[in-house]
Short mmCIF file of C-alpha atoms in Angstrom, two decimals:
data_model
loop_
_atom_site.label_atom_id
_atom_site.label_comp_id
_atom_site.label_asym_id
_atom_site.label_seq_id
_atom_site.Cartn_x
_atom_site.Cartn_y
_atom_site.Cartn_z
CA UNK A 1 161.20 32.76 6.40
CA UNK A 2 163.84 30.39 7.23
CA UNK A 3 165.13 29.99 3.67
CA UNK A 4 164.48 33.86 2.71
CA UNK A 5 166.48 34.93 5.49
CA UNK A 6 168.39 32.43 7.46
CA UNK A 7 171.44 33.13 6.48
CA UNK A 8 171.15 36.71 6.94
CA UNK A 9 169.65 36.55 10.44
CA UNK A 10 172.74 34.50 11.93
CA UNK A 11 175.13 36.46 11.01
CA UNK A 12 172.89 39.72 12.61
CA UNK A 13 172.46 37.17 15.64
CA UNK A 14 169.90 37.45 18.19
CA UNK A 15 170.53 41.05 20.13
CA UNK A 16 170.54 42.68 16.52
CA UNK A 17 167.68 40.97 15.46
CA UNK A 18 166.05 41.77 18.85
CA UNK A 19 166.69 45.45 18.29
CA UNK A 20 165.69 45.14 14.85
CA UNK A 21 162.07 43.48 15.74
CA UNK A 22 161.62 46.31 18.72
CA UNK A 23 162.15 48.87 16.05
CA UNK A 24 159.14 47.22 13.76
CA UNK A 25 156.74 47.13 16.91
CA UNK A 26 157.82 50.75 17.31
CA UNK A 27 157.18 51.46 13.67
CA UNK A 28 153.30 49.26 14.10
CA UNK A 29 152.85 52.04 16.86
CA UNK A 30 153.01 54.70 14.69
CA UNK A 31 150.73 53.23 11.72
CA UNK A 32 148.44 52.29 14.30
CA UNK A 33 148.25 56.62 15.08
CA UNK A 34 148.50 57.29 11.23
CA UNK A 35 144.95 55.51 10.87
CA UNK A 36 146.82 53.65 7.43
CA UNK A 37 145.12 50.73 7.38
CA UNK A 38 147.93 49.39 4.54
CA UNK A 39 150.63 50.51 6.43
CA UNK A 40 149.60 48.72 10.00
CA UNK A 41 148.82 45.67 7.59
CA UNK A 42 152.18 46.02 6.71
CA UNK A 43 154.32 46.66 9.89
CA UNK A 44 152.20 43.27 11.33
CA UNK A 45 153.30 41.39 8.64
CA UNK A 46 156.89 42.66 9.17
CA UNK A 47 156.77 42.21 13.08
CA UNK A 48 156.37 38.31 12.59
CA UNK A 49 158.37 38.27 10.01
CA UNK A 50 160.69 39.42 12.75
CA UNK A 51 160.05 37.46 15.51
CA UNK A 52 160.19 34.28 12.71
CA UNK A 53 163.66 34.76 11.94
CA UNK A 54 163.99 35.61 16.12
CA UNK A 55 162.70 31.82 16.09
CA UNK A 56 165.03 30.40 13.40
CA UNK A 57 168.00 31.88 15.10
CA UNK A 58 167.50 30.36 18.13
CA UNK A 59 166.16 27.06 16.49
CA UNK A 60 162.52 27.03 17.65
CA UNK A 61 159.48 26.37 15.68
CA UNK A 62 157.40 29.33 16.09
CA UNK A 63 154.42 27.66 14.78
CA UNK A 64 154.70 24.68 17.03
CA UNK A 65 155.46 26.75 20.02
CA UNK A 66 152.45 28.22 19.48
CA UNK A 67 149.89 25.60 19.11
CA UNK A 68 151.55 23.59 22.15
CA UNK A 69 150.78 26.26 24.55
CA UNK A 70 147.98 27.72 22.72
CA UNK A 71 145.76 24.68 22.11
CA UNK A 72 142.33 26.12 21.93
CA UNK A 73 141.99 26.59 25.14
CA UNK A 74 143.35 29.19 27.45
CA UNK A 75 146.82 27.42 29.00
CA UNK A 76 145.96 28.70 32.41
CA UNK A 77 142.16 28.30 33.14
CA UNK A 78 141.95 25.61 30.39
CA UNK A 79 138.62 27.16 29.21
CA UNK A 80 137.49 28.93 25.52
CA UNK A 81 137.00 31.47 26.00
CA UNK A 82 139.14 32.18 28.38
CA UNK A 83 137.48 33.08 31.89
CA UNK A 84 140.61 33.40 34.22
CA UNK A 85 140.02 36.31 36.73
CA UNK A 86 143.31 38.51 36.60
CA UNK B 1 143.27 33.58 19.67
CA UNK B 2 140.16 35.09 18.75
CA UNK B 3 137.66 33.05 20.34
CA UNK B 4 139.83 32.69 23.07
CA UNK B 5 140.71 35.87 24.57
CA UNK B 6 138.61 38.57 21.91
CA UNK B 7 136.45 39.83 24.68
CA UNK B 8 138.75 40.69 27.13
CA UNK B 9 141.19 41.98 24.83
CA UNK B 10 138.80 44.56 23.32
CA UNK B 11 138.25 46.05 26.96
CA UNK B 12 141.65 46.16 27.60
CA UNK B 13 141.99 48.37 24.06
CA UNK B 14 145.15 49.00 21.83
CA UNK B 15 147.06 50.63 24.62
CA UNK B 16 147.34 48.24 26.82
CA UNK B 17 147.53 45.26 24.84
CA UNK B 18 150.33 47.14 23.08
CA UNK B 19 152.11 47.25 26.64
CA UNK B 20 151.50 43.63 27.56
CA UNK B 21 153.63 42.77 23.90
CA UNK B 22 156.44 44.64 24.80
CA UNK B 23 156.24 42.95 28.36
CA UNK B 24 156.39 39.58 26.51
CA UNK B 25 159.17 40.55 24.29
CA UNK B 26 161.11 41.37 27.69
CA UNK B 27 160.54 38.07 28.98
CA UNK B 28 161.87 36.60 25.81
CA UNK B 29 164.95 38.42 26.40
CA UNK B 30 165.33 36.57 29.91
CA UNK B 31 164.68 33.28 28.90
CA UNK B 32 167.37 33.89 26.38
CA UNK B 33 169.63 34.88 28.26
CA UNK B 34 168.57 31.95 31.26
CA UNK B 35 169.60 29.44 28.86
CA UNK B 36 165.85 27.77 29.71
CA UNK B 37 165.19 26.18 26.37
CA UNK B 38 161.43 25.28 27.73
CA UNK B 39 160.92 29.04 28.88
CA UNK B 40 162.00 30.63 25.50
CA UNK B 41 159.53 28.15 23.59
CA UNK B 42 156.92 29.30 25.95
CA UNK B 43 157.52 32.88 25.79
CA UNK B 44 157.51 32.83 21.62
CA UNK B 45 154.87 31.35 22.02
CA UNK B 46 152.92 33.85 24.68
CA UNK B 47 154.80 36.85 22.16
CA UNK B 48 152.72 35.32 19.03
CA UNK B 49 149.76 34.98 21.33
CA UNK B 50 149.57 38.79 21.95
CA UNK B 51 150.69 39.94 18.84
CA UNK B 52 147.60 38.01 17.27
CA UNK B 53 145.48 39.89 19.98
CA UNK B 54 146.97 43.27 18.97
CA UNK B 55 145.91 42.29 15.48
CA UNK B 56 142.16 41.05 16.32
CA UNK B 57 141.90 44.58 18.05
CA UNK B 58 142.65 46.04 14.86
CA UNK B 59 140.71 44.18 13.19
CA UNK B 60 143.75 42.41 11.00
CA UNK B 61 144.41 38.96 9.78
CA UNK B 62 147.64 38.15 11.07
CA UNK B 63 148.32 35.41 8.93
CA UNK B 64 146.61 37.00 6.00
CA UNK B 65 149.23 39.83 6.21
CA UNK B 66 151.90 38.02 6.72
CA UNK B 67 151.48 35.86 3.80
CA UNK B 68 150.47 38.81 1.45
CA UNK B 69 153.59 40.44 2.42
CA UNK B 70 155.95 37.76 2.45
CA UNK B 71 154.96 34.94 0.03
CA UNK B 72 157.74 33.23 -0.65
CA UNK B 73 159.81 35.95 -1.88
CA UNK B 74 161.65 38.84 -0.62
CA UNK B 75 159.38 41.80 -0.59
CA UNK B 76 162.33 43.99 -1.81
CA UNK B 77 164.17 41.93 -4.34
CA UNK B 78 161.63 39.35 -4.85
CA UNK B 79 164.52 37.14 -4.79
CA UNK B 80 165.01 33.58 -2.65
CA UNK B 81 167.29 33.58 -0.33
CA UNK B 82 166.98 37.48 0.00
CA UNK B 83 169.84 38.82 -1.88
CA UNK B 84 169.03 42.83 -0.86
CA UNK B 85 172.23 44.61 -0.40
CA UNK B 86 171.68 46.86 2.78
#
C-alpha cells in the first residue's frame, strides 16, 4: 500500500483521506443491505486499504500496531476468548 | 480476532458492531489531533480490531479480500505506484 499509494495519500493528507475512508465504510454499509456478497468483499478490502494509507500518512505500522495491542489475548481482561464483563 | 471476541460479537450483530467502528474511527480523529503518538497507534490498532470483527460477522476474510483486491497492483490501472488520473 505504501508504495502503490504513498505518494498520492500525502499530498490528499490526513482529513481528506479521513473523509475519503468514512465514505468507503459508508459505501460497506450499503453492500452489506444489497446482500452482494462480491461487492461487501470488495468495499472491506477497500476500507483497509484506506485506513493503510491513513497509517502510512501518519507513519505508523498498521500491522504492528495491531499485533502489539492485539496479542492473542484480549488487551483488557488478558484472556482468549475474551471474557471481560462490559 | 476471531477466537478472541467471535462470540460476543455475533450477539452484538452487524448493527452494532458497525456503530462501535465508527466510534473507533472518532477516537482516531482525537488522538490525531492530541498529538499522542502512543494513543493513535492504539486506536489503529482498536480500528483494525473491529473492522476484522465486522468482517467475521459477515463471514469475510479480511486479509483474503484485501489481498485479492489489492495484490500488488493498482486495481484500476494495474500499475505500481498507482498512476490513475482522477
Amino acid at each position: 500500500m505504501y508504495r502503490l499509494y504513498f505518494h498520492r495519500d500525502s499530498e490528499r493528507g490526513f482529513e481528506g483521506t479521513y473523509s475519503w475512508l468514512l465514505d468507503e465504510l459508508k459505501e460497506l454499509k450499503e453492500a452489506r443491505e444489497s446482500n452482494d456478497r462480491k461487492a461487501l468483499e470488495d468495499e472491506f478490502a477497500d476500507v483497509i486499504a484506506w485506513l493503510a494509507s491513513l497509517a502510512n500518512i501518519t507513519s505508523i505500522d498498521l500491522e504492528k500496531a495491531a499485533l502489539s495491542k492485539y496479542d492473542g489475548k484480549c488487551p483488557k481482561c488478558r484472556h482468549s476468548p475474551c471474557q471481560c464483563t462490559f
